[in-house]
mmCIF file of C-alpha atoms in Angstrom:
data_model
loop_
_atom_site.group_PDB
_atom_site.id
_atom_site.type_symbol
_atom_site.label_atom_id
_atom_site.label_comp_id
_atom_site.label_asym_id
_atom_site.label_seq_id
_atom_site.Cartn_x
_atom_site.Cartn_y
_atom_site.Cartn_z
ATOM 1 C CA UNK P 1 101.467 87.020 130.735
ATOM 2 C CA UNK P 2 99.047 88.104 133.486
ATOM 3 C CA UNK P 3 102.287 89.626 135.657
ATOM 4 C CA UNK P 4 103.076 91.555 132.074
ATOM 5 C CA UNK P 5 99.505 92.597 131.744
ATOM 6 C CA UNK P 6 99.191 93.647 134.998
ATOM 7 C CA UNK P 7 102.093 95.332 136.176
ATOM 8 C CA UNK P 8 103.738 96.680 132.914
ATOM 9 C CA UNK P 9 100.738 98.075 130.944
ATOM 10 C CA UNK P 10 102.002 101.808 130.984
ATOM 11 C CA UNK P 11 104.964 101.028 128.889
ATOM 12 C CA UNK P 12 104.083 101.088 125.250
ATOM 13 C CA UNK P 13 106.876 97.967 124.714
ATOM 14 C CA UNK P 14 105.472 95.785 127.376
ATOM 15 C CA UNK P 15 101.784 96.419 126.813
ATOM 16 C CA UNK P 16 102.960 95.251 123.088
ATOM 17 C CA UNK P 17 104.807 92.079 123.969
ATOM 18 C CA UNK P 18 101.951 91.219 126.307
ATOM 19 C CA UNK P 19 99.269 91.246 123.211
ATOM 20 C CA UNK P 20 101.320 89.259 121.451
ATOM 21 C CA UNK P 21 101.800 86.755 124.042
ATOM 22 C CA UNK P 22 98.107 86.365 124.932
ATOM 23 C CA UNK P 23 97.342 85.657 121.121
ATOM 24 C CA UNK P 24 99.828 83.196 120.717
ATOM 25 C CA UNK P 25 98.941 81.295 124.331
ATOM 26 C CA UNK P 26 95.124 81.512 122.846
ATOM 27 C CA UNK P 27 95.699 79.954 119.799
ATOM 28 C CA UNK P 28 97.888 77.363 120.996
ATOM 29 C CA UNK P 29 95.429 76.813 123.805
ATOM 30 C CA UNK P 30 97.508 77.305 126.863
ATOM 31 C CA UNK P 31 94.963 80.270 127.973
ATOM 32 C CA UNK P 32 91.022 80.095 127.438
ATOM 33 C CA UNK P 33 89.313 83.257 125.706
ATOM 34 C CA UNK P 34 88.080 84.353 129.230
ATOM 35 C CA UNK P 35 91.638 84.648 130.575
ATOM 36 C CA UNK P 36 92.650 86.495 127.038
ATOM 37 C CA UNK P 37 89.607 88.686 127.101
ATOM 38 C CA UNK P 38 90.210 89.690 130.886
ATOM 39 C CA UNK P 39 93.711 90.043 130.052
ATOM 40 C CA UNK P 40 92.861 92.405 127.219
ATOM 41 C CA UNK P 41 90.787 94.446 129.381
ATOM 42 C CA UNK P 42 93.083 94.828 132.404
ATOM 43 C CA UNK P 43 95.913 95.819 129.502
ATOM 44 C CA UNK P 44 93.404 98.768 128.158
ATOM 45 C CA UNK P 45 91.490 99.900 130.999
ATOM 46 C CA UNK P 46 88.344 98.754 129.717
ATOM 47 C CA UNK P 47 85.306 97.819 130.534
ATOM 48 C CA UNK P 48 84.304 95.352 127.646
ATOM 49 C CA UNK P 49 86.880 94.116 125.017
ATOM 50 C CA UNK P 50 85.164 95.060 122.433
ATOM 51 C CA UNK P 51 86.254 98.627 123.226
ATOM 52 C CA UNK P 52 89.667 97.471 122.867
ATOM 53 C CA UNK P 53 89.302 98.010 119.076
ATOM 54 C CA UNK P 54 87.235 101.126 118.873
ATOM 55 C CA UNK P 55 89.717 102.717 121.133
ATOM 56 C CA UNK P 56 92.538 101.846 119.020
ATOM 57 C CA UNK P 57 91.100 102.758 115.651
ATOM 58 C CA UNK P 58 92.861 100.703 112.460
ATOM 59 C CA UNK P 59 96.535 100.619 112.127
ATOM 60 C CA UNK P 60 98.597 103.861 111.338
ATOM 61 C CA UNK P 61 99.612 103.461 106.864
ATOM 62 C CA UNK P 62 102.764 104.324 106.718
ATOM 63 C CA UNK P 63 103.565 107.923 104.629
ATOM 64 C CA UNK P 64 99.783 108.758 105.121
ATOM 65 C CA UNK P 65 99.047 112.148 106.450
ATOM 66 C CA UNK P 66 96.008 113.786 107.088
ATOM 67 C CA UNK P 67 95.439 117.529 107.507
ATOM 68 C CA UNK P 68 93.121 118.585 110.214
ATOM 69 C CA UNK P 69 90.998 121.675 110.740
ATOM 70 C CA UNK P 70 92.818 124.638 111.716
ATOM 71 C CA UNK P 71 92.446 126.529 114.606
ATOM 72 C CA UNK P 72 90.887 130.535 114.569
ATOM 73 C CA UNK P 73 92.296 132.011 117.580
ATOM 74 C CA UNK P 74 91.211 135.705 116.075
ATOM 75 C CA UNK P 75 88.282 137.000 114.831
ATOM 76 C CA UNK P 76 85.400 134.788 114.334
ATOM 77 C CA UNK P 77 84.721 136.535 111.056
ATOM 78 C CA UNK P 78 88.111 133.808 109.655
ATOM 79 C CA UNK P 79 86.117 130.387 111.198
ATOM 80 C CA UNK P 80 85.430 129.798 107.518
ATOM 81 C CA UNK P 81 88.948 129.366 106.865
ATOM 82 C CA UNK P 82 89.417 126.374 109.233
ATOM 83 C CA UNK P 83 87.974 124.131 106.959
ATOM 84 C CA UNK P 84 88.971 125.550 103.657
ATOM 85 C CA UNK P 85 92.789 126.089 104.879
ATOM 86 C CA UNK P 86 92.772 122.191 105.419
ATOM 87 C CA UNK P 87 91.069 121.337 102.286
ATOM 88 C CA UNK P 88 93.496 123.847 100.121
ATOM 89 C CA UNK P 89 96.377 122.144 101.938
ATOM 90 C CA UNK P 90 94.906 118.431 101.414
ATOM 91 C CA UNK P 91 94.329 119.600 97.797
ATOM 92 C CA UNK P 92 98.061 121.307 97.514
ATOM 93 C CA UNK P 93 99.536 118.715 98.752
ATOM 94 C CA UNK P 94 97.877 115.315 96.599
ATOM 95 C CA UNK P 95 99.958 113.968 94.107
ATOM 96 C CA UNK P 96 103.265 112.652 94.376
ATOM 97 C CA UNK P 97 103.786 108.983 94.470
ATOM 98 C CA UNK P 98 105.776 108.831 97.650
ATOM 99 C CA UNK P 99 103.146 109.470 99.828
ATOM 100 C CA UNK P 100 99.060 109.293 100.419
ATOM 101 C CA UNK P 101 97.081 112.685 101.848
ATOM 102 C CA UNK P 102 93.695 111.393 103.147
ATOM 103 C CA UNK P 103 90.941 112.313 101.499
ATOM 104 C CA UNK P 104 88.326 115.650 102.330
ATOM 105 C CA UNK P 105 85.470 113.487 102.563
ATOM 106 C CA UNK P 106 87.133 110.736 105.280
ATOM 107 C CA UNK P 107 88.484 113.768 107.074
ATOM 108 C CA UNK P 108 85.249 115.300 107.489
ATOM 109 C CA UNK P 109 83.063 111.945 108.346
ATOM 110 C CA UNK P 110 86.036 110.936 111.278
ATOM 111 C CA UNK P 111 85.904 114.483 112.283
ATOM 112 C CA UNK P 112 81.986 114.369 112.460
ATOM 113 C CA UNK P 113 82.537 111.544 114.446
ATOM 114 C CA UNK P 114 84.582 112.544 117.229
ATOM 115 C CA UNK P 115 82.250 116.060 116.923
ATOM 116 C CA UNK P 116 85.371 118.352 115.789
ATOM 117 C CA UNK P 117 84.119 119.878 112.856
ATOM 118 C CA UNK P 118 82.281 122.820 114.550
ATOM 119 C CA UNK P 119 84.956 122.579 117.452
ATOM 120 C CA UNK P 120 86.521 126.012 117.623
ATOM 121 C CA UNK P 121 89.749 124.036 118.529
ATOM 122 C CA UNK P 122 91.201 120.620 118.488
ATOM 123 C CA UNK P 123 93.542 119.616 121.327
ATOM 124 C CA UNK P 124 96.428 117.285 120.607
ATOM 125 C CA UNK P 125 94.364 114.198 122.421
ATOM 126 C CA UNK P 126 91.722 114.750 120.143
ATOM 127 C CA UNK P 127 94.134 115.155 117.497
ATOM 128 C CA UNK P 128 95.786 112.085 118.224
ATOM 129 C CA UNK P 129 92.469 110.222 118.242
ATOM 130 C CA UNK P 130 91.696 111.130 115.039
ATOM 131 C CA UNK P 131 94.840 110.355 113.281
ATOM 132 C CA UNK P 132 94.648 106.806 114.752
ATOM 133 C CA UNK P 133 91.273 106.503 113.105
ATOM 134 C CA UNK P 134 92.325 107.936 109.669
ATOM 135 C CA UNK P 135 95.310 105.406 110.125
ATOM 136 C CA UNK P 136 97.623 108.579 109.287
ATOM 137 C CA UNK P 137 101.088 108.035 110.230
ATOM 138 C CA UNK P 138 101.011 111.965 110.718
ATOM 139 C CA UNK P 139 98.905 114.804 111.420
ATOM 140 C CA UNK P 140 99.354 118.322 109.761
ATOM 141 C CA UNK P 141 97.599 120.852 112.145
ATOM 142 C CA UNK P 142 97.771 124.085 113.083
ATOM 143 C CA UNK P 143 96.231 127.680 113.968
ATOM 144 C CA UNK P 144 95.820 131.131 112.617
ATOM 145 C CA UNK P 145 94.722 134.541 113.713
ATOM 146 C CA UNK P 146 95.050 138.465 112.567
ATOM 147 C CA UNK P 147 96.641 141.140 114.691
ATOM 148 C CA UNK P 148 97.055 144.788 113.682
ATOM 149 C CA UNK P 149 96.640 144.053 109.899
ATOM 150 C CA UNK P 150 98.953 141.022 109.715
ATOM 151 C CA UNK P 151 97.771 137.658 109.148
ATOM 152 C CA UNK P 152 99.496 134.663 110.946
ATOM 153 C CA UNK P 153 99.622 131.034 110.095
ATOM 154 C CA UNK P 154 101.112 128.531 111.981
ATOM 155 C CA UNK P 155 101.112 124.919 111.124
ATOM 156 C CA UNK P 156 103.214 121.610 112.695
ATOM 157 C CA UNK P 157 103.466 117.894 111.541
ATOM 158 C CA UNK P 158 103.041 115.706 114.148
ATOM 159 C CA UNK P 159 103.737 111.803 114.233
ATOM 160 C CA UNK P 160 100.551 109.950 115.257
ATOM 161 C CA UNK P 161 101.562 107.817 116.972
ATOM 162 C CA UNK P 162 103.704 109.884 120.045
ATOM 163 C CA UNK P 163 102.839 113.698 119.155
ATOM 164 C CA UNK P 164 106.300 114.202 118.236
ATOM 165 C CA UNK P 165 106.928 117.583 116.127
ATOM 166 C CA UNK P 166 108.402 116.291 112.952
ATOM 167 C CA UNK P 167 108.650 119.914 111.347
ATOM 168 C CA UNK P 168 106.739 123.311 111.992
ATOM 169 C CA UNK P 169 106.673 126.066 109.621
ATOM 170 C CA UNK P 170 105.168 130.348 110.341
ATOM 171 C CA UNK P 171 104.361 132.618 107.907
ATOM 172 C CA UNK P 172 103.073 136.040 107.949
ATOM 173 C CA UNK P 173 101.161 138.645 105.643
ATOM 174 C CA UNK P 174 97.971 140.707 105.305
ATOM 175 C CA UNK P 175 95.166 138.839 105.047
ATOM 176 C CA UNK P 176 94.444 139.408 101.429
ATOM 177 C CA UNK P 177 97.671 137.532 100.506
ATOM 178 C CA UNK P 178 96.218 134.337 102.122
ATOM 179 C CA UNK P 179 96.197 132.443 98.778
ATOM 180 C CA UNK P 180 99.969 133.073 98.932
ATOM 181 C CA UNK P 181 100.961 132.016 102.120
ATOM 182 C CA UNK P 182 98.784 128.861 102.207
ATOM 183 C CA UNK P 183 101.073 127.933 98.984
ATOM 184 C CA UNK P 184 103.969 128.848 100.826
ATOM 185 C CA UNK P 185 103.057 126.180 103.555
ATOM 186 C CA UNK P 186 102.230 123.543 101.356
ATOM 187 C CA UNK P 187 105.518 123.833 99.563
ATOM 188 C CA UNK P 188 107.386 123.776 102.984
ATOM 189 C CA UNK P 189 105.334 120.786 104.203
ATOM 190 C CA UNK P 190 105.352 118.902 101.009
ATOM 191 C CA UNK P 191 109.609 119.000 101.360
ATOM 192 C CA UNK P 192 109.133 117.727 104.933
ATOM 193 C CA UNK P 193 107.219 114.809 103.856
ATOM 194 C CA UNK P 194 109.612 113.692 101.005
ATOM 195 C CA UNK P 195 112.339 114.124 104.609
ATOM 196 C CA UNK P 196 110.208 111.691 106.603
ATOM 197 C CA UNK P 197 109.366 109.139 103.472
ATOM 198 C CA UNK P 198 113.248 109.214 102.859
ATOM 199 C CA UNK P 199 113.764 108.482 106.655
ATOM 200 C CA UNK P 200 111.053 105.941 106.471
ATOM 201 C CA UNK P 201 112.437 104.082 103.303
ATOM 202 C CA UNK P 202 116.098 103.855 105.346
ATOM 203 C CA UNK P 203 114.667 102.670 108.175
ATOM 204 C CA UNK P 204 112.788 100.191 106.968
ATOM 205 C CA UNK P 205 116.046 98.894 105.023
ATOM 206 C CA UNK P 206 118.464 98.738 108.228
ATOM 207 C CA UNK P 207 115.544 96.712 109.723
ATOM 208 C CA UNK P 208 115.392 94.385 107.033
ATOM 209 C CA UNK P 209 119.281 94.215 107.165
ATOM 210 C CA UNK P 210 119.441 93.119 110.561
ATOM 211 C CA UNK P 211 116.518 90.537 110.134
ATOM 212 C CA UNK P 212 118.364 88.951 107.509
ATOM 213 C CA UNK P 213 121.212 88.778 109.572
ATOM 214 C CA UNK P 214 119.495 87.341 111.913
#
């Protein structure tokens, strides 16, 4: 356990197989809770293991996604929109049974937190950090600006957990149809996450499969 710890802590697997290693030697008493704590902080990089926690944030809920402030990379006269394109989206998107949106008001309070609501733009660390602490499987995100009379959105869905690009979707007008092409995204994004529940719901049945089997 302390050669995993030590030596193997960049890989995701390993720094995974060690944690669960150290809790089972600590309950079964084969390690004392200064060799687990150390252990714990050599495996995070931290200071205290209390951090270990906070740094973590809860675990991601499957089919959860939360839909982060946009990014204005125009005119500063469209900052407005960064919040209210997230909260027509979070709205647009609530409702079917297969998966959760998280709610305006948790958005806002983790955002608050990590001091990204006034941020002009959120960079996919911070992004990351922020899903983990919504416990969003995936992250809708995105930027806008206007050029020469035409309006731009772009928006992505990321997975949490590795910043993969799951689906990304542009679409363009003047400025004044922005009711329109927000409902445009939310339809495209809304068929995405039916895709990735669908994958999920396989997945989770071939694993099950080969458990029994086993």
């Amino acid at each position: 356990t302390e050669y995993t710890a030590k030596h193997l802590s960049d890989d995701a697997l390993a720094r995974a197989w060690a944690i669960f290693q150290l809790c089972v030697l600590r309950e079964n008493g084969t390690v004392t809770d200064d060799v687990y704590e150390e252990s714990m902080r050599t495996l995070f990089g931290l200071g205290a293991v209390e951090q270990v926690a906070a740094d973590m944030g809860p675990a991601n809920h499957p089919n959860t996604l939360a839909v982060l402030y946009f990014d204005n990379q125009g005119d500063a006269k469209y900052d407005p929109l960064r919040l209210g394109l997230a909260q027509m989206l979070i709205s647009d998107l609530t409702g079917p049974p297969e998966y959760e949106i998280v709610e305006r008001e948790r958005l806002a309070e983790i955002l608050s937190e990590l001091e990204l609501n006034q941020s002009s733009k959120i960079d996919p660390t911070s992004a990351a950090r922020a899903g983990k602490l919504l416990g969003a499987e995936w992250l809708l995100l995105g930027s806008y600006f206007e050029m020469m009379g035409t309006f731009r959105i772009d928006a992505r869905m990321i997975r949490t957990e590795t910043g993969e690009i799951l689906h990304a979707k542009g679409v363009n007008g003047a400025a004044t149809e922005f009711m329109n092409l927000e409902k445009e995204l939310a339809t495209e994004f809304a068929g995405a996450l039916l895709e990735q529940v669908a994958d999920n719901t396989v997945a989770k049945e071939a694993q099950t499969a080969i458990m029994e089997a086993k």
